[in-house]
Short mmCIF file of C-alpha atoms in Angstrom, two decimals:
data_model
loop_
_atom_site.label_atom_id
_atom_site.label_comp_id
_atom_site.label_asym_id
_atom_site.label_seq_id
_atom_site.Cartn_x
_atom_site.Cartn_y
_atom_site.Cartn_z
CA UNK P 1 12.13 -13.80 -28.22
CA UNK P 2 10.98 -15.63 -25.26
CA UNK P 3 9.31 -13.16 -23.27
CA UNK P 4 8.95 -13.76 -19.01
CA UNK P 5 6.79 -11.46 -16.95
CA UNK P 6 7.12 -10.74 -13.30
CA UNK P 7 4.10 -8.73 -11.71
CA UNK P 8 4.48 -6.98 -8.63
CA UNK P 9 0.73 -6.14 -8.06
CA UNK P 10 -2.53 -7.46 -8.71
CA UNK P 11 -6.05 -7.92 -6.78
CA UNK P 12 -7.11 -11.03 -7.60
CA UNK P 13 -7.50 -13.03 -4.81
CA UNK P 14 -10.06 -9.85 -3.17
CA UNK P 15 -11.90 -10.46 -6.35
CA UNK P 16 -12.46 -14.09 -6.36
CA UNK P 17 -13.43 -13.58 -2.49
CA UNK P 18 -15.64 -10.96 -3.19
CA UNK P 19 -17.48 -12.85 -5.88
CA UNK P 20 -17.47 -16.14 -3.77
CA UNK P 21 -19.41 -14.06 -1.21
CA UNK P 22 -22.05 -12.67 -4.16
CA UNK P 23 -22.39 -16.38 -4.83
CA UNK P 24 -21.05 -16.14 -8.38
CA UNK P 25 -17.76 -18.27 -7.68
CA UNK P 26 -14.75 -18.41 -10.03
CA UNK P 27 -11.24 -19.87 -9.81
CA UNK P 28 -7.56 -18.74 -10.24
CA UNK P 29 -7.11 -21.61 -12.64
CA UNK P 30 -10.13 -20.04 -15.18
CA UNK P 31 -12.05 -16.53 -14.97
CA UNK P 32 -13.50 -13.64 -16.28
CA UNK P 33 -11.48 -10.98 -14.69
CA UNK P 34 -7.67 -9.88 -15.63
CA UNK P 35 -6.00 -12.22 -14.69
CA UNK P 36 -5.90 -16.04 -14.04
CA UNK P 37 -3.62 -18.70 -14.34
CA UNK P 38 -4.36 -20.30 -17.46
CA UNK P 39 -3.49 -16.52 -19.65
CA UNK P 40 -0.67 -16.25 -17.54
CA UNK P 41 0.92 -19.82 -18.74
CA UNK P 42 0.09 -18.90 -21.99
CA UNK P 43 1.51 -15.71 -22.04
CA UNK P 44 4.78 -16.34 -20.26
CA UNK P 45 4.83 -15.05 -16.67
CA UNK P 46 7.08 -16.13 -14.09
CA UNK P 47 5.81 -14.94 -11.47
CA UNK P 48 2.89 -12.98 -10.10
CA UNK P 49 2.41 -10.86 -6.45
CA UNK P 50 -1.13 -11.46 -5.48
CA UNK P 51 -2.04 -9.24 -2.90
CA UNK P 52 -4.42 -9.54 -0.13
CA UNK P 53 -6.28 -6.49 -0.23
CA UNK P 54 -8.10 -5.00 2.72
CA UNK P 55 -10.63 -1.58 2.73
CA UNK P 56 -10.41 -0.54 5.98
CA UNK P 57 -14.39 0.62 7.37
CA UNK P 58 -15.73 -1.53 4.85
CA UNK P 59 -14.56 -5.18 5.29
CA UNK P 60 -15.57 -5.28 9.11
CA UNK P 61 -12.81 -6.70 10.83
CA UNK P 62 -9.42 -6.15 9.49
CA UNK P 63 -7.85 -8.91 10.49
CA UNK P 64 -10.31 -11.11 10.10
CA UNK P 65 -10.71 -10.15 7.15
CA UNK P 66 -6.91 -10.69 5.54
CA UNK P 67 -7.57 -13.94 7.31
CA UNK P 68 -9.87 -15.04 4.92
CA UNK P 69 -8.19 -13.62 1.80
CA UNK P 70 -5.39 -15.84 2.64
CA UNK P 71 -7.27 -19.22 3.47
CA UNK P 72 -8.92 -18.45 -0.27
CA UNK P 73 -5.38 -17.99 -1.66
CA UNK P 74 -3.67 -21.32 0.35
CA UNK P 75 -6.83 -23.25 -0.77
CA UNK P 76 -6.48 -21.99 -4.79
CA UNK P 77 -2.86 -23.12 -4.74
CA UNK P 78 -3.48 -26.00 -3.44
CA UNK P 79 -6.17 -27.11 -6.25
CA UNK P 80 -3.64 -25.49 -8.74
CA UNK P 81 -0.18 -27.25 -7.63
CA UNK P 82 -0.05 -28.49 -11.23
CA UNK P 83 0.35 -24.98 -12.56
CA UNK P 84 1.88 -22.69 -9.71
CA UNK P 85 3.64 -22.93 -6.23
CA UNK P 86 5.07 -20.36 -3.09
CA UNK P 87 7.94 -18.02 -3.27
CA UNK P 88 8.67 -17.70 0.47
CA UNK P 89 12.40 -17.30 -0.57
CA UNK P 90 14.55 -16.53 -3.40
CA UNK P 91 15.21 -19.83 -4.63
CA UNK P 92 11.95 -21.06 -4.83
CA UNK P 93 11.50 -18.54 -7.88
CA UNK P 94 13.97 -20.68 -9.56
CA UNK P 95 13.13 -24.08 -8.17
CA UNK P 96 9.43 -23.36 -9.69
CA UNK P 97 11.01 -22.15 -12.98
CA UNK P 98 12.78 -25.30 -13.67
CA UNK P 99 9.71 -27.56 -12.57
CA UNK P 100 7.30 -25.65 -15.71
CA UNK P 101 5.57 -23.70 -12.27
CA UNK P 102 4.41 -20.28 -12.01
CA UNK P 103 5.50 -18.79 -9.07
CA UNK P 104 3.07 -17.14 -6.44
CA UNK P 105 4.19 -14.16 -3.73
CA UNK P 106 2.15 -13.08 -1.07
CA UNK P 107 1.67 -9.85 -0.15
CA UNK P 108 -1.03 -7.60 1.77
CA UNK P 109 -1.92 -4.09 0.67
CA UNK P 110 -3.36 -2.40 3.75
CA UNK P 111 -0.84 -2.13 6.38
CA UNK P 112 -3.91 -1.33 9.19
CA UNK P 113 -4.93 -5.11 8.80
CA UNK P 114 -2.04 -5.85 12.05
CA UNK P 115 -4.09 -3.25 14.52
CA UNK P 116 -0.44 -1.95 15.23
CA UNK P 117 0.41 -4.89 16.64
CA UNK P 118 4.01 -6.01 15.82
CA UNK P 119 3.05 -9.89 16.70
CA UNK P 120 0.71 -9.82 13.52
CA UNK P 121 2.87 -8.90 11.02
CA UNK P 122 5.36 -11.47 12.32
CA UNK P 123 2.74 -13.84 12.02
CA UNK P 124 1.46 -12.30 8.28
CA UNK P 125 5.22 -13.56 7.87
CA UNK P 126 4.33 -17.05 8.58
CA UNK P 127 1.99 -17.40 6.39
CA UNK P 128 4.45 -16.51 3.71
CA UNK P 129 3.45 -12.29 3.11
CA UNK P 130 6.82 -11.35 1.84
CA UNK P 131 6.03 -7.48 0.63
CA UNK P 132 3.35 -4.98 2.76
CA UNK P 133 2.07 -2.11 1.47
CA UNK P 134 2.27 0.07 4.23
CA UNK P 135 -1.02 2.17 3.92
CA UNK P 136 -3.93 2.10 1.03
CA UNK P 137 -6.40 5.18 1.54
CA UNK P 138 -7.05 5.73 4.64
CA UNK P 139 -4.66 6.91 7.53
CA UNK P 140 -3.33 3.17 9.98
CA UNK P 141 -1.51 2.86 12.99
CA UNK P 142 1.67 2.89 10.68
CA UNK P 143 1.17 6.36 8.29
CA UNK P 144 -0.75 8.68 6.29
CA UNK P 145 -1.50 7.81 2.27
CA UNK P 146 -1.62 10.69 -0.46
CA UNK P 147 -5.13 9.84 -1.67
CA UNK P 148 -7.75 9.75 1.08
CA UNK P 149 -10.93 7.75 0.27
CA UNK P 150 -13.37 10.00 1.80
CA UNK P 151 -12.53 12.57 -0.91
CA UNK P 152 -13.01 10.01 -3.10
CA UNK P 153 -16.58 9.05 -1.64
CA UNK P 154 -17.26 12.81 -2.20
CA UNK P 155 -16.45 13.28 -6.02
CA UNK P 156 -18.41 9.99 -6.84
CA UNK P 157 -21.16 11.83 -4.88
CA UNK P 158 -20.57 15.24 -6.37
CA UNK P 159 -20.09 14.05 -10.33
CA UNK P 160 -24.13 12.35 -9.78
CA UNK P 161 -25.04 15.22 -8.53
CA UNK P 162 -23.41 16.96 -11.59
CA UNK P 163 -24.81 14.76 -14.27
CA UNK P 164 -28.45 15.03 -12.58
CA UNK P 165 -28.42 19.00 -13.62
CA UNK P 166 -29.32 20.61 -17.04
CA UNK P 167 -26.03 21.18 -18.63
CA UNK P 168 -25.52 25.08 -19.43
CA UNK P 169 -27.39 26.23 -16.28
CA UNK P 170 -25.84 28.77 -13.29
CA UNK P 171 -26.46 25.20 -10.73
CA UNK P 172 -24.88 23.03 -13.51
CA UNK P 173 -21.91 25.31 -13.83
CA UNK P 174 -21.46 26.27 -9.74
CA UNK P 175 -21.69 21.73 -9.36
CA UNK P 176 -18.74 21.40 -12.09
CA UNK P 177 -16.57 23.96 -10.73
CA UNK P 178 -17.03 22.26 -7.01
CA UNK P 179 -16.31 18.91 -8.58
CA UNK P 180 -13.35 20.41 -10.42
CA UNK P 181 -11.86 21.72 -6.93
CA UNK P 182 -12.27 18.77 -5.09
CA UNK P 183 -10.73 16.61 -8.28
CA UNK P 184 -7.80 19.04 -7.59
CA UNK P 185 -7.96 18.28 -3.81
CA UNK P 186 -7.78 14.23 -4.13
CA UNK P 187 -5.35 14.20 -7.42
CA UNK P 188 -3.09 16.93 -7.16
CA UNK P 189 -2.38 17.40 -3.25
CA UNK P 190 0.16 15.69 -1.47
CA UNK P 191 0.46 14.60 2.16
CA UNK P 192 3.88 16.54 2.74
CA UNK P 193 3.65 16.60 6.41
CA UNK P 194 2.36 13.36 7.61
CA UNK P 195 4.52 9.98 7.29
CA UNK P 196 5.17 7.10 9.00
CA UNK P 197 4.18 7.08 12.76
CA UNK P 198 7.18 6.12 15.26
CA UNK P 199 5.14 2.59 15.23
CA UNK P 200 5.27 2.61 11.38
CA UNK P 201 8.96 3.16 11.35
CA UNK P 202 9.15 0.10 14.16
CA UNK P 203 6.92 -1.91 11.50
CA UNK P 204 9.55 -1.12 8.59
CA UNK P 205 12.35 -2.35 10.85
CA UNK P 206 10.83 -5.21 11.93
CA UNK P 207 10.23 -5.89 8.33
CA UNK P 208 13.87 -5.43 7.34
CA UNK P 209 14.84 -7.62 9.81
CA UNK P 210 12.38 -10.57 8.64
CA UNK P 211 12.98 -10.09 5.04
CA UNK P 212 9.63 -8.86 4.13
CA UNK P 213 9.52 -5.40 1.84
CA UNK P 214 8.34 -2.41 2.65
CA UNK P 215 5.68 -0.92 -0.61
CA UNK P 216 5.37 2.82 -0.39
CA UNK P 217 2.30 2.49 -3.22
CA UNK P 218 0.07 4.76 -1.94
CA UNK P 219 2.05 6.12 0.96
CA UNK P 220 2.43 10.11 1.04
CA UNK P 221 5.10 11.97 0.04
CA UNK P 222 6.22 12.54 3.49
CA UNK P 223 6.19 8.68 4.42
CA UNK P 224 8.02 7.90 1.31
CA UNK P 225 10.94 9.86 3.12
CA UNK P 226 10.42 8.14 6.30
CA UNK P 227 10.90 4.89 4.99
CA UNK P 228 13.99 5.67 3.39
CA UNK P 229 15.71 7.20 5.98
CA UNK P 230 14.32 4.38 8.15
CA UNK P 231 15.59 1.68 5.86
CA UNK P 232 19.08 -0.12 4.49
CA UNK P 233 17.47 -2.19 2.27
CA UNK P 234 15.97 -1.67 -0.93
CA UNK P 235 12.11 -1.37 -1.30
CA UNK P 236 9.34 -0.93 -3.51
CA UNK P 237 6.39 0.54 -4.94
CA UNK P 238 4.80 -2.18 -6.24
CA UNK P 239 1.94 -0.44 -8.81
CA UNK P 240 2.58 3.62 -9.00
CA UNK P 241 3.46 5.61 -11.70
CA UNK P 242 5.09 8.94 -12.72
CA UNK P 243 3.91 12.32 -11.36
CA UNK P 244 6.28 14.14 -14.04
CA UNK P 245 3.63 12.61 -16.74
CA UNK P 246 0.47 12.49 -14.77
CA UNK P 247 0.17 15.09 -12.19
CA UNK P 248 -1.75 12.37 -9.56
CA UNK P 249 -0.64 12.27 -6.20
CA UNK P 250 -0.84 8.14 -6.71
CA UNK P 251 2.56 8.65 -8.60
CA UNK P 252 6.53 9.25 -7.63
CA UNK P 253 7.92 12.77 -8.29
CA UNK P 254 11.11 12.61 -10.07
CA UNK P 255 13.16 12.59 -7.01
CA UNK P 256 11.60 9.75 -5.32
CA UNK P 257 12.33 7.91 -8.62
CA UNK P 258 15.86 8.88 -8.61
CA UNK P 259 15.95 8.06 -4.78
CA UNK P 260 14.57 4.58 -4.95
CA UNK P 261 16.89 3.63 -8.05
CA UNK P 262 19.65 4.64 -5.95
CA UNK P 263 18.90 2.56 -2.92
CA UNK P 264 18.09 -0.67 -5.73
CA UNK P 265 14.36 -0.22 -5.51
CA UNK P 266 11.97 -1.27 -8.07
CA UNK P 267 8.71 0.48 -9.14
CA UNK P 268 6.19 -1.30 -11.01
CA UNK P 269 4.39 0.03 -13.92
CA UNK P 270 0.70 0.48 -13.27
CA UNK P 271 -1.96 0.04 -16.00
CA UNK P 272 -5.19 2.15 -14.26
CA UNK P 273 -6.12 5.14 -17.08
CA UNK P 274 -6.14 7.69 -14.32
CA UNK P 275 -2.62 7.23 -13.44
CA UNK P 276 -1.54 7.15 -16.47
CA UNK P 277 -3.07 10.20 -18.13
CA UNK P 278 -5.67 12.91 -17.36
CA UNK P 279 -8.87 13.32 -19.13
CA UNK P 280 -11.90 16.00 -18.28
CA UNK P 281 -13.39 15.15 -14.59
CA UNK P 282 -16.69 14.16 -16.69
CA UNK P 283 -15.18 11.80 -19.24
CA UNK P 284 -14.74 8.22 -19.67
CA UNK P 285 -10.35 7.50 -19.70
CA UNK P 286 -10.06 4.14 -21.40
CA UNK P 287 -6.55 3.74 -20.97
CA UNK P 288 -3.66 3.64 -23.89
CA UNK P 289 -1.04 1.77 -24.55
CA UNK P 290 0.80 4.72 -25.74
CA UNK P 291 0.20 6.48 -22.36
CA UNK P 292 2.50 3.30 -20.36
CA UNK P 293 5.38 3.81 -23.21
CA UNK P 294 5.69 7.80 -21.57
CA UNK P 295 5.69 6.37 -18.17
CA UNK P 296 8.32 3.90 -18.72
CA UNK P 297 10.31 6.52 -20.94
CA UNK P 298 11.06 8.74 -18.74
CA UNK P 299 11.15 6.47 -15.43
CA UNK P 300 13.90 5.19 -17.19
CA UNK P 301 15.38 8.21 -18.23
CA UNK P 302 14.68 9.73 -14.52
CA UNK P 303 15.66 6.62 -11.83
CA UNK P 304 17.80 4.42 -14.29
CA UNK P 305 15.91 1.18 -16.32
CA UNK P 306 17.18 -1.17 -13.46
CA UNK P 307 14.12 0.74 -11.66
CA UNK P 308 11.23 -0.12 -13.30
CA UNK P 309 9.14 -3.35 -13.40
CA UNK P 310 5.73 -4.09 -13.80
CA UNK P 311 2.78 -3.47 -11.34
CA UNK P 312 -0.42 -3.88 -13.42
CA UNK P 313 -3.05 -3.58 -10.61
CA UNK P 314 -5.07 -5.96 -12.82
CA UNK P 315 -8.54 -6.74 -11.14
CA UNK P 316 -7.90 -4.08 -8.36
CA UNK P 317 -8.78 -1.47 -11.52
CA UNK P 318 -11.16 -0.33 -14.13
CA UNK P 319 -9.96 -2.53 -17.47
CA UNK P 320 -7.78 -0.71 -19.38
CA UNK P 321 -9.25 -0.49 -22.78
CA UNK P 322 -5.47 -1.57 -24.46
CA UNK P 323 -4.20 -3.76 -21.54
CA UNK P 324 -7.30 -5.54 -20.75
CA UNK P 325 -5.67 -8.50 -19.34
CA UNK P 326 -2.67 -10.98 -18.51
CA UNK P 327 -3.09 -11.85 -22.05
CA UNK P 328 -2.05 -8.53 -23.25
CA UNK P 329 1.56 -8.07 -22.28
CA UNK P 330 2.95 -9.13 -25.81
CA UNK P 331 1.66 -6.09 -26.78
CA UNK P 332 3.22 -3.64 -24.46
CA UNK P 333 6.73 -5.36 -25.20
CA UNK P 334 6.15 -4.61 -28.91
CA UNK P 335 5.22 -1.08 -28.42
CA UNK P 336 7.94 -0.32 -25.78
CA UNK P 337 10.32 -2.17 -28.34
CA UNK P 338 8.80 0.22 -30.95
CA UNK P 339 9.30 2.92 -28.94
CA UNK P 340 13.30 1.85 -28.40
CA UNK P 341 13.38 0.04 -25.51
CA UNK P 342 15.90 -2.79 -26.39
CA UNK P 343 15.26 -6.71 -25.47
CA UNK P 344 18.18 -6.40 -22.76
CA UNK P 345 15.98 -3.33 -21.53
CA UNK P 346 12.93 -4.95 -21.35
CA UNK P 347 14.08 -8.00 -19.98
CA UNK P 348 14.84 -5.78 -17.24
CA UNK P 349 11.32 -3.76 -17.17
CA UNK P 350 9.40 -7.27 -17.40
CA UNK P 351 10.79 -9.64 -15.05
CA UNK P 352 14.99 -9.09 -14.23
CA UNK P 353 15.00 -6.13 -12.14
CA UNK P 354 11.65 -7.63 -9.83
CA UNK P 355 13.91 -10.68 -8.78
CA UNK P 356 16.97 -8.86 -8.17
CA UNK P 357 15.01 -6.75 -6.01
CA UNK P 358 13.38 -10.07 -4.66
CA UNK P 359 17.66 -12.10 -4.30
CA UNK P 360 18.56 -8.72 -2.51
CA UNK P 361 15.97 -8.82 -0.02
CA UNK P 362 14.09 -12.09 0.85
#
């Protein structure tokens, strides 16, 4: 069994920048996080998305910002040309194949980084983006997300708050009730009304047209809708999971599975504990291995297996205790083998269905 991997999402790149910036530089060649070239050679991948990932309110500029991500990425694959090279179309997937080269595609995850201005995500096209993910967690010019950060801000704030009372007390037990309700608020409540804006559905046009694809991870519900009845293409969502198994909003309900199958979509499996499977708001969730095998189960059983890929979110999450790293994905092919997911079947999951999505629309 020669195993290939193709990874629709990781944070990488934001890392490295972020650490350059703390003065504690690594490389994509070599690191300590979850991912870097040297595992990935070693354990098979073909390719890898490495997303430019911008917080919006936090990384001053947004623009400038992605800016910077990307001169960090051109300069790491230029000091690692031995090991991996662009994707800007199709082919090149294959040309790097057959030259012992990993393959590289660029991608942003904040769609706010253009300002609404159409001009910059022609020119994020340029510079060889080929998949946008439309919205992270705040509202853009282009849509609304499910999650909203500021909720998130407020449960970080709310569970200190919790773990400085005496447990058993009336204040202890008032705190973890609050913290319970607004876990319910941020997890379990949907955006059903707000979508794309009319310059969001412009963006996903444009996009079409250029050959770039359109990531509804992290999009609401309602904007998942909007870019499929403002689409002809197929699409993705490059790291989300299944709301069926885990009840978080970050996930596709069945029928947005089923829908995004049907239009030749590809959703990528995504290895962060609390999309995967819900433990108490006060405990630690390291993450199983046993937890991804339910996702992919019934993904497949739900949207079809050419539907699901892979979309670890590797740096851009806490570690997963069983899928700490790029060097781990041997192991979830032998459990979703064990499970009785057949090599044809996971050739599909781990690398097939992620270029036919990428030959369809590139």
């Amino acid at each position: 069994m020669e195993m290939k991997v193709a990874d629709m999402h990781c944070d990488t790149i934001s890392r490295l920048l972020e650490l350059e910036e703390d003065g504690k530089a690594e490389g994509l060649r070599e690191n300590g996080g979850h991912l870097d070239l040297l595992r990935m050679k070693e354990g098979g991948y073909l390719l890898q998305n490495f997303a430019l990932f911008v917080e919006l309110g936090r990384d001053g500029d947004p623009w400038e910002r992605v800016c910077r991500l990307y001169e960090l990425y051109r300069r790491e694959l230029e000091q690692n040309s031995d090991l991996i090279a662009p994707v800007l179309k199709f082919e090149d997937i294959q040309k790097n194949s057959a030259a012992g080269k990993l393959s590289a595609m660029l991608t942003v995850e904040e769609g706010g980084v253009c300002g609404g201005d159409i001009n910059r995500l022609r020119r994020l096209y340029d510079m060889g983006v080929r998949m946008l993910t439309l919205t992270w967690n705040f509202p853009n010019e282009l849509g609304n997300p499910n999650f909203l950060s500021e909720l998130g801000y407020t449960l970080l704030k709310m569970k200190k708050e919790l773990q400085e009372c005496r447990e058993g007390t009336p204040e202890y037990e008032v705190r973890k009730a609050g913290l319970q309700s607004a876990f319910e608020a941020r997890f379990h409540t949907p955006e059903e009304e707000k979508g794309l804006t009319e310059k969001g559905k412009a963006f996903v046009a444009e996009m079409e047209r250029l050959g770039m694809i359109p990531d509804v991870s992290h999009l609401s519900d309602a904007g998942f809708y909007d870019v499929l009845a403002s689409t002809k293409k197929p699409f993705a969502a490059s790291h989300s999971d299944a709301r069926a198994v885990c009840p978080c909003v970050r996930n596709l309900t069945d029928d947005m599975i089923r829908r995004l199958g049907e239009r030749g979509g590809v959703m990528g499996l995504n290895y962060c504990a609390d999309f995967l499977e819900e433990v108490p708001v006060l405990e630690k969730n390291p993450g199983t291995v046993a937890a991804v095998v339910r996702h992919a189960r019934h993904i497949a059983d739900v949207g079809g297996i050419e539907v699901l890929g892979l979309g670890s979110d590797f740096d851009g999450i806490d570690t997963h205790e069983e899928l700490p790293g790029a060097q781990s994905m041997e192991r979830l092919w032998e459990e979703l083998h064990r499970a009785g997911f057949t090599e044809g079947q996971l050739d599909k999951i781990f690398y097939e269905n992620v270029l036919r999505l990428y030959r369809d629309t590139l």
